[in-house]
Amino acid sequence: MVNLDDSIGRLRVAASHLVSAANTAAGAASYVTGPWDRFTRWLRSVMPTGLYARALLIVIIPMVVLQSIVALMYIERQSSVVNYYLSSAVTQEIAALIDLYKTFPESGNHAQLRRIAQERLGLVVDFLPGTELPPPGPKPFFSQLDQKLSDDIRKQIGLPFWIDTVGRSSIVEVRIKLDDAVMRVFAPRAGAYNSNSLLFLSWMVLISLIVLTIAILFLRNQIKPIVRLADAAEAFGKGRDAPNFRPRGAREVRRAAAAFLEMKVRIERAMEQRTTMLAGVSHDLRTVLTRFKLELAFFGDGAEVDAIKKDVDEMAGMLEAYLAFARGDSGEQSAPTDIEALLEDLRLDAERHGHPATVAFHGPPEVTVRPAAFKRCIYNLVSNAGRFAKNIAITGHCDHRWLTVTVDDDGPGIPQQLREDVFKPFLRLDDARNQDEGGTGLGLAIARDIARSHGGDITLGSSAMGGLRAAVRVPV
């Protein structure tokens, strides 16, 4: 019975810390021995810990990399080819106008040439007096048009030139130095340069947002069953119930949820069988003890009879302690409890027994626990301190994750090497403080069993008062 109860307590603790233990194991950093280890340690520190965020990264990172490669290939390959032909066509048109100018120099103001350029080629041409070109202007940091157009004019025309691709956004200005004048040409930028990159990038961003929205909606529905499973396991580890939980989601998640429910049913069945067996044992043993008391009542008074009655009473107390330890108060349901009021009741009880005690509590006082069981857990620690110390200090602290209750005293304490041994059931050491009032050695064992049934634990340490500190820590 004791081994079964201890196994159930450990299973509950394991269930309550299932998710946090997995995250801790995944995020544990190894000893840094080189640059690669430092990089992997930094990467683990910046990576999200949640499954939802990690799944989004699995979707987003490949999509961004793929779209970037496609954009690079399009802009650097396809766009370069298109721009090459557009720039070459504009250069050829300017070269043709120069040939016409040289072929018919007697045309005066060259109105016919300007008309042909305007109507047939879409270029605005005029001739400036003088033969000097403007000084070179600032070049753009990165412009395929400026570079490609300059190369084409240099190769196809071979005359001194000046170009401006940044002055006006929709027009490209080209000046060619002729023998007796400077020909100025205004060409539309769209005719010399393909500017569809912005449209392509816009479509790429729009498609990415659509894919990302679909991925977010899909992942939320896939993550919800896993979150519900974690919540149900955590609630069961705390001794609470999850009545609305049922397997949902993908096949693997449903399989894990079904396995959890089967494990929960087996544990509850084992606990129910144990409780039924203990009820029968309790009934039979109490019947025998009651018969002893009735038989002793017929013997009358006497020193020997009184001694036997005392032994029978002590046996009855020990029986109740054994049964309480084996039962573990498993039938009690969790409920919101005012921990501050509970600790105040224990303080008053300790003072009634002649032990000065103080209580301090910090944080929200209402916590969901099994009230009677948790009170008994703290009571065992307080009564254990009262048997070995004069003064007792009870302190409680509650935050969004944990409820911690510490019991400090000014007694002799427990040696560090024995602080885990005193939790063993039925262990009685001469200098150990694990003996309850019945002398069964179950006081601290029962307290730890109750704490573990809530998903927490009890640890012993040194107190600032000079004695022992017993700390109960359970999740809220």
Tab-separated table of N, CA, C and O in Angstrom, residues 77-164:
chain	number	residue	atom	x	y	z
A	77	ARG	N	18.352	38.310	-63.155
A	77	ARG	CA	18.396	37.607	-64.432
A	77	ARG	C	17.393	38.191	-65.428
A	77	ARG	O	17.761	38.831	-66.414
A	78	GLN	N	16.126	37.961	-65.143
A	78	GLN	CA	15.095	38.381	-66.082
A	78	GLN	C	15.085	39.889	-66.287
A	78	GLN	O	15.043	40.383	-67.417
A	79	SER	N	15.116	40.628	-65.193
A	79	SER	CA	15.076	42.076	-65.311
A	79	SER	C	16.315	42.620	-66.024
A	79	SER	O	16.237	43.584	-66.783
A	80	SER	N	17.461	42.003	-65.788
A	80	SER	CA	18.685	42.476	-66.449
A	80	SER	C	18.596	42.292	-67.966
A	80	SER	O	19.035	43.150	-68.744
A	81	VAL	N	18.042	41.147	-68.372
A	81	VAL	CA	17.917	40.895	-69.811
A	81	VAL	C	16.977	41.906	-70.454
A	81	VAL	O	17.253	42.481	-71.513
A	82	VAL	N	15.829	42.156	-69.820
A	82	VAL	CA	14.865	43.108	-70.361
A	82	VAL	C	15.476	44.505	-70.438
A	82	VAL	O	15.355	45.219	-71.446
A	83	ASN	N	16.129	44.913	-69.370
A	83	ASN	CA	16.728	46.246	-69.349
A	83	ASN	C	17.845	46.382	-70.389
A	83	ASN	O	18.089	47.474	-70.917
A	84	TYR	N	18.526	45.290	-70.644
A	84	TYR	CA	19.597	45.326	-71.656
A	84	TYR	C	19.020	45.694	-73.022
A	84	TYR	O	19.557	46.566	-73.728
A	85	TYR	N	17.932	45.048	-73.391
A	85	TYR	CA	17.346	45.317	-74.701
A	85	TYR	C	16.697	46.702	-74.749
A	85	TYR	O	16.761	47.393	-75.774
A	86	LEU	N	16.068	47.128	-73.663
A	86	LEU	CA	15.445	48.453	-73.654
A	86	LEU	C	16.495	49.549	-73.778
A	86	LEU	O	16.340	50.515	-74.560
A	87	SER	N	17.563	49.438	-73.008
A	87	SER	CA	18.622	50.439	-73.071
A	87	SER	C	19.297	50.447	-74.439
A	87	SER	O	19.620	51.503	-75.004
A	88	SER	N	19.512	49.287	-75.009
A	88	SER	CA	20.120	49.212	-76.342
A	88	SER	C	19.213	49.844	-77.395
A	88	SER	O	19.694	50.524	-78.330
A	89	ALA	N	17.893	49.654	-77.252
A	89	ALA	CA	16.961	50.239	-78.226
A	89	ALA	C	16.992	51.758	-78.165
A	89	ALA	O	17.008	52.434	-79.218
A	90	VAL	N	16.998	52.339	-76.982
A	90	VAL	CA	17.064	53.793	-76.851
A	90	VAL	C	18.375	54.317	-77.425
A	90	VAL	O	18.401	55.350	-78.124
A	91	THR	N	19.458	53.624	-77.162
A	91	THR	CA	20.750	54.058	-77.684
A	91	THR	C	20.758	54.002	-79.212
A	91	THR	O	21.304	54.903	-79.878
A	92	GLN	N	20.178	52.954	-79.762
A	92	GLN	CA	20.120	52.852	-81.215
A	92	GLN	C	19.275	53.979	-81.823
A	92	GLN	O	19.588	54.502	-82.898
A	93	GLU	N	18.183	54.333	-81.158
A	93	GLU	CA	17.353	55.431	-81.654
A	93	GLU	C	18.124	56.758	-81.625
A	93	GLU	O	18.054	57.554	-82.587
A	94	ILE	N	18.885	57.006	-80.568
A	94	ILE	CA	19.688	58.234	-80.502
A	94	ILE	C	20.765	58.205	-81.583
A	94	ILE	O	21.050	59.232	-82.259
A	95	ALA	N	21.363	57.033	-81.783
A	95	ALA	CA	22.389	56.918	-82.831
A	95	ALA	C	21.799	57.180	-84.214
A	95	ALA	O	22.440	57.818	-85.081
A	96	ALA	N	20.563	56.727	-84.440
A	96	ALA	CA	19.909	56.973	-85.726
A	96	ALA	C	19.639	58.460	-85.926
A	96	ALA	O	19.816	59.002	-87.042
A	97	LEU	N	19.232	59.148	-84.874
A	97	LEU	CA	19.008	60.598	-84.977
A	97	LEU	C	20.310	61.333	-85.269
A	97	LEU	O	20.327	62.326	-86.042
A	98	ILE	N	21.392	60.893	-84.670
A	98	ILE	CA	22.684	61.526	-84.949
A	98	ILE	C	23.079	61.316	-86.410
A	98	ILE	O	23.601	62.234	-87.078
A	99	ASP	N	22.808	60.125	-86.925
A	99	ASP	CA	23.121	59.862	-88.335
A	99	ASP	C	22.300	60.756	-89.256
A	99	ASP	O	22.810	61.289	-90.272
A	100	LEU	N	21.028	60.948	-88.930
A	100	LEU	CA	20.187	61.843	-89.723
A	100	LEU	C	20.706	63.277	-89.667
A	100	LEU	O	20.715	64.004	-90.679
A	101	TYR	N	21.145	63.671	-88.478
A	101	TYR	CA	21.679	65.028	-88.322
A	101	TYR	C	22.924	65.229	-89.172
A	101	TYR	O	23.099	66.278	-89.816
A	102	LYS	N	23.774	64.244	-89.188
A	102	LYS	CA	25.004	64.374	-89.970
A	102	LYS	C	24.737	64.241	-91.462
A	102	LYS	O	25.452	64.819	-92.283
A	103	THR	N	23.712	63.487	-91.820
A	103	THR	CA	23.422	63.282	-93.244
A	103	THR	C	22.796	64.515	-93.868
A	103	THR	O	23.081	64.874	-95.041
A	104	PHE	N	21.940	65.206	-93.106
A	104	PHE	CA	21.271	66.406	-93.642
A	104	PHE	C	21.613	67.606	-92.763
A	104	PHE	O	20.785	68.105	-92.008
A	105	PRO	N	22.818	68.097	-92.837
A	105	PRO	CA	23.208	69.226	-91.982
A	105	PRO	C	22.586	70.546	-92.425
A	105	PRO	O	22.557	71.500	-91.651
A	106	GLU	N	22.046	70.614	-93.650
A	106	GLU	CA	21.541	71.866	-94.153
A	106	GLU	C	20.082	72.105	-93.772
A	106	GLU	O	19.456	73.042	-94.247
A	107	SER	N	19.511	71.309	-92.914
A	107	SER	CA	18.082	71.421	-92.611
A	107	SER	C	17.766	72.556	-91.654
A	107	SER	O	16.672	72.633	-91.122
A	108	GLY	N	18.648	73.398	-91.361
A	108	GLY	CA	18.367	74.575	-90.539
A	108	GLY	C	18.169	74.206	-89.080
A	108	GLY	O	19.076	73.716	-88.404
A	109	ASN	N	16.982	74.492	-88.591
A	109	ASN	CA	16.709	74.220	-87.181
A	109	ASN	C	16.326	72.772	-86.922
A	109	ASN	O	15.893	72.440	-85.826
A	110	HIS	N	16.387	71.968	-87.951
A	110	HIS	CA	16.150	70.533	-87.815
A	110	HIS	C	14.752	70.246	-87.248
A	110	HIS	O	14.568	69.352	-86.425
A	111	ALA	N	13.783	71.020	-87.682
A	111	ALA	CA	12.406	70.809	-87.218
A	111	ALA	C	11.877	69.460	-87.657
A	111	ALA	O	11.123	68.790	-86.926
A	112	GLN	N	12.263	69.036	-88.871
A	112	GLN	CA	11.786	67.745	-89.360
A	112	GLN	C	12.344	66.601	-88.506
A	112	GLN	O	11.646	65.638	-88.209
A	113	LEU	N	13.613	66.733	-88.093
A	113	LEU	CA	14.234	65.695	-87.263
A	113	LEU	C	13.556	65.617	-85.891
A	113	LEU	O	13.310	64.521	-85.353
A	114	ARG	N	13.258	66.785	-85.363
A	114	ARG	CA	12.584	66.797	-84.055
A	114	ARG	C	11.183	66.192	-84.149
A	114	ARG	O	10.719	65.494	-83.228
A	115	ARG	N	10.510	66.444	-85.291
A	115	ARG	CA	9.172	65.884	-85.456
A	115	ARG	C	9.216	64.362	-85.557
A	115	ARG	O	8.412	63.657	-84.935
A	116	ILE	N	10.149	63.844	-86.316
A	116	ILE	CA	10.271	62.388	-86.444
A	116	ILE	C	10.592	61.750	-85.089
A	116	ILE	O	10.039	60.714	-84.712
A	117	ALA	N	11.503	62.382	-84.343
A	117	ALA	CA	11.854	61.842	-83.019
A	117	ALA	C	10.653	61.850	-82.076
A	117	ALA	O	10.445	60.892	-81.303
A	118	GLN	N	9.846	62.919	-82.177
A	118	GLN	CA	8.705	63.027	-81.280
A	118	GLN	C	7.596	62.045	-81.651
A	118	GLN	O	7.030	61.357	-80.790
A	119	GLU	N	7.265	61.988	-82.960
A	119	GLU	CA	6.114	61.190	-83.374
A	119	GLU	C	6.456	59.713	-83.527
A	119	GLU	O	5.615	58.865	-83.228
A	120	ARG	N	7.610	59.393	-83.995
A	120	ARG	CA	7.937	58.004	-84.299
A	120	ARG	C	8.686	57.277	-83.171
A	120	ARG	O	8.512	56.085	-82.975
A	121	LEU	N	9.495	58.032	-82.478
A	121	LEU	CA	10.345	57.383	-81.463
A	121	LEU	C	9.969	57.734	-80.028
A	121	LEU	O	10.473	57.116	-79.092
A	122	GLY	N	9.122	58.752	-79.851
A	122	GLY	CA	8.738	59.143	-78.498
A	122	GLY	C	9.836	59.863	-77.751
A	122	GLY	O	9.858	59.851	-76.510
A	123	LEU	N	10.750	60.503	-78.500
A	123	LEU	CA	11.863	61.225	-77.895
A	123	LEU	C	11.708	62.720	-78.153
A	123	LEU	O	11.231	63.139	-79.213
A	124	VAL	N	12.127	63.517	-77.194
A	124	VAL	CA	12.134	64.974	-77.336
A	124	VAL	C	13.572	65.401	-77.596
A	124	VAL	O	14.461	65.164	-76.756
A	125	VAL	N	13.801	66.018	-78.782
A	125	VAL	CA	15.164	66.349	-79.199
A	125	VAL	C	15.242	67.841	-79.472
A	125	VAL	O	14.345	68.429	-80.088
A	126	ASP	N	16.313	68.448	-79.018
A	126	ASP	CA	16.637	69.822	-79.404
A	126	ASP	C	18.147	69.972	-79.446
A	126	ASP	O	18.882	69.084	-78.994
A	127	PHE	N	18.604	71.110	-80.002
A	127	PHE	CA	20.037	71.321	-80.179
A	127	PHE	C	20.426	72.593	-79.445
A	127	PHE	O	19.832	73.665	-79.661
A	128	LEU	N	21.421	72.469	-78.590
A	128	LEU	CA	21.876	73.587	-77.776
A	128	LEU	C	23.084	74.231	-78.432
A	128	LEU	O	23.973	73.517	-78.974
A	129	PRO	N	23.149	75.562	-78.378
A	129	PRO	CA	24.341	76.217	-78.950
A	129	PRO	C	25.584	75.919	-78.113
A	129	PRO	O	25.500	75.644	-76.915
A	130	GLY	N	26.684	75.999	-78.717
A	130	GLY	CA	27.929	75.716	-78.019
A	130	GLY	C	28.281	74.248	-78.116
A	130	GLY	O	27.516	73.415	-78.606
A	131	THR	N	29.478	73.933	-77.669
A	131	THR	CA	29.951	72.542	-77.767
A	131	THR	C	30.429	71.971	-76.440
A	131	THR	O	31.128	70.951	-76.423
A	132	GLU	N	30.086	72.610	-75.354
A	132	GLU	CA	30.553	72.148	-74.052
A	132	GLU	C	29.428	71.384	-73.343
A	132	GLU	O	28.259	71.771	-73.390
A	133	LEU	N	29.823	70.313	-72.679
A	133	LEU	CA	28.887	69.511	-71.903
A	133	LEU	C	28.896	69.959	-70.443
A	133	LEU	O	29.916	70.477	-69.951
A	134	PRO	N	27.803	69.766	-69.719
A	134	PRO	CA	27.793	70.109	-68.292
A	134	PRO	C	28.788	69.237	-67.539
A	134	PRO	O	29.158	68.130	-67.964
A	135	PRO	N	29.219	69.715	-66.399
A	135	PRO	CA	30.104	68.860	-65.584
A	135	PRO	C	29.358	67.618	-65.121
A	135	PRO	O	28.143	67.635	-64.936
A	136	PRO	N	30.068	66.515	-64.910
A	136	PRO	CA	29.391	65.275	-64.478
A	136	PRO	C	28.679	65.485	-63.142
A	136	PRO	O	29.214	66.086	-62.202
A	137	GLY	N	27.446	64.983	-63.077
A	137	GLY	CA	26.669	65.084	-61.857
A	137	GLY	C	26.905	63.892	-60.942
A	137	GLY	O	27.664	62.963	-61.267
A	138	PRO	N	26.274	63.906	-59.792
A	138	PRO	CA	26.431	62.766	-58.860
A	138	PRO	C	25.810	61.496	-59.434
A	138	PRO	O	24.709	61.521	-59.984
A	139	LYS	N	26.550	60.430	-59.312
A	139	LYS	CA	26.074	59.148	-59.811
A	139	LYS	C	25.264	58.435	-58.727
A	139	LYS	O	25.603	58.497	-57.538
A	140	PRO	N	24.225	57.728	-59.112
A	140	PRO	CA	23.470	56.951	-58.113
A	140	PRO	C	24.319	55.824	-57.557
A	140	PRO	O	25.204	55.291	-58.233
A	141	PHE	N	24.013	55.472	-56.295
A	141	PHE	CA	24.809	54.428	-55.633
A	141	PHE	C	24.666	53.092	-56.353
A	141	PHE	O	25.630	52.365	-56.549
A	142	PHE	N	23.436	52.772	-56.758
A	142	PHE	CA	23.222	51.514	-57.456
A	142	PHE	C	22.112	51.740	-58.482
A	142	PHE	O	20.968	51.963	-58.118
A	143	SER	N	22.482	51.764	-59.762
A	143	SER	CA	21.487	51.982	-60.815
A	143	SER	C	21.917	51.203	-62.044
A	143	SER	O	22.951	51.502	-62.660
A	144	GLN	N	21.138	50.205	-62.394
A	144	GLN	CA	21.429	49.448	-63.607
A	144	GLN	C	21.244	50.306	-64.847
A	144	GLN	O	21.973	50.171	-65.842
A	145	LEU	N	20.251	51.232	-64.808
A	145	LEU	CA	19.993	52.082	-65.967
A	145	LEU	C	21.183	52.976	-66.282
A	145	LEU	O	21.627	53.065	-67.436
A	146	ASP	N	21.729	53.655	-65.290
A	146	ASP	CA	22.854	54.553	-65.509
A	146	ASP	C	24.054	53.801	-66.062
A	146	ASP	O	24.714	54.240	-67.019
A	147	GLN	N	24.338	52.680	-65.506
A	147	GLN	CA	25.504	51.913	-65.928
A	147	GLN	C	25.319	51.325	-67.331
A	147	GLN	O	26.202	51.422	-68.187
A	148	LYS	N	24.135	50.730	-67.561
A	148	LYS	CA	23.909	50.088	-68.863
A	148	LYS	C	23.812	51.113	-69.988
A	148	LYS	O	24.374	50.924	-71.089
A	149	LEU	N	23.112	52.240	-69.768
A	149	LEU	CA	22.963	53.249	-70.801
A	149	LEU	C	24.305	53.903	-71.135
A	149	LEU	O	24.611	54.182	-72.307
A	150	SER	N	25.110	54.118	-70.132
A	150	SER	CA	26.438	54.703	-70.369
A	150	SER	C	27.289	53.763	-71.204
A	150	SER	O	27.991	54.193	-72.149
A	151	ASP	N	27.263	52.488	-70.915
A	151	ASP	CA	28.050	51.519	-71.700
A	151	ASP	C	27.571	51.453	-73.149
A	151	ASP	O	28.391	51.387	-74.083
A	152	ASP	N	26.244	51.463	-73.350
A	152	ASP	CA	25.725	51.365	-74.712
A	152	ASP	C	26.080	52.608	-75.526
A	152	ASP	O	26.463	52.503	-76.708
A	153	ILE	N	25.956	53.809	-74.949
A	153	ILE	CA	26.305	55.033	-75.670
A	153	ILE	C	27.794	55.048	-75.993
A	153	ILE	O	28.219	55.432	-77.099
A	154	ARG	N	28.589	54.603	-75.099
A	154	ARG	CA	30.035	54.594	-75.327
A	154	ARG	C	30.395	53.622	-76.449
A	154	ARG	O	31.284	53.896	-77.266
A	155	LYS	N	29.710	52.474	-76.523
A	155	LYS	CA	30.040	51.476	-77.534
A	155	LYS	C	29.421	51.803	-78.890
A	155	LYS	O	30.068	51.652	-79.934
A	156	GLN	N	28.141	52.233	-78.920
A	156	GLN	CA	27.431	52.391	-80.186
A	156	GLN	C	27.636	53.777	-80.810
A	156	GLN	O	27.605	53.923	-82.039
A	157	ILE	N	27.782	54.808	-80.010
A	157	ILE	CA	27.885	56.167	-80.530
A	157	ILE	C	29.338	56.636	-80.545
A	157	ILE	O	29.837	57.196	-81.531
A	158	GLY	N	30.027	56.450	-79.436
A	158	GLY	CA	31.441	56.779	-79.403
A	158	GLY	C	31.754	58.245	-79.335
A	158	GLY	O	32.878	58.647	-79.674
A	159	LEU	N	30.799	59.091	-78.971
A	159	LEU	CA	31.031	60.525	-78.841
A	159	LEU	C	30.946	60.917	-77.371
A	159	LEU	O	30.346	60.199	-76.553
A	160	PRO	N	31.543	62.058	-77.018
A	160	PRO	CA	31.400	62.508	-75.623
A	160	PRO	C	29.916	62.711	-75.279
A	160	PRO	O	29.146	63.235	-76.091
A	161	PHE	N	29.561	62.328	-74.081
A	161	PHE	CA	28.152	62.399	-73.701
A	161	PHE	C	28.033	62.765	-72.221
A	161	PHE	O	28.990	62.699	-71.446
A	162	TRP	N	26.825	63.112	-71.880
A	162	TRP	CA	26.467	63.403	-70.477
A	162	TRP	C	25.037	62.900	-70.266
A	162	TRP	O	24.154	63.161	-71.097
A	163	ILE	N	24.811	62.172	-69.210
A	163	ILE	CA	23.471	61.634	-68.957
A	163	ILE	C	23.058	61.981	-67.522
A	163	ILE	O	23.900	62.182	-66.630
A	164	ASP	N	21.757	62.044	-67.333
A	164	ASP	CA	21.177	62.294	-66.013
A	164	ASP	C	19.986	61.353	-65.846
A	164	ASP	O	18.964	61.511	-66.515
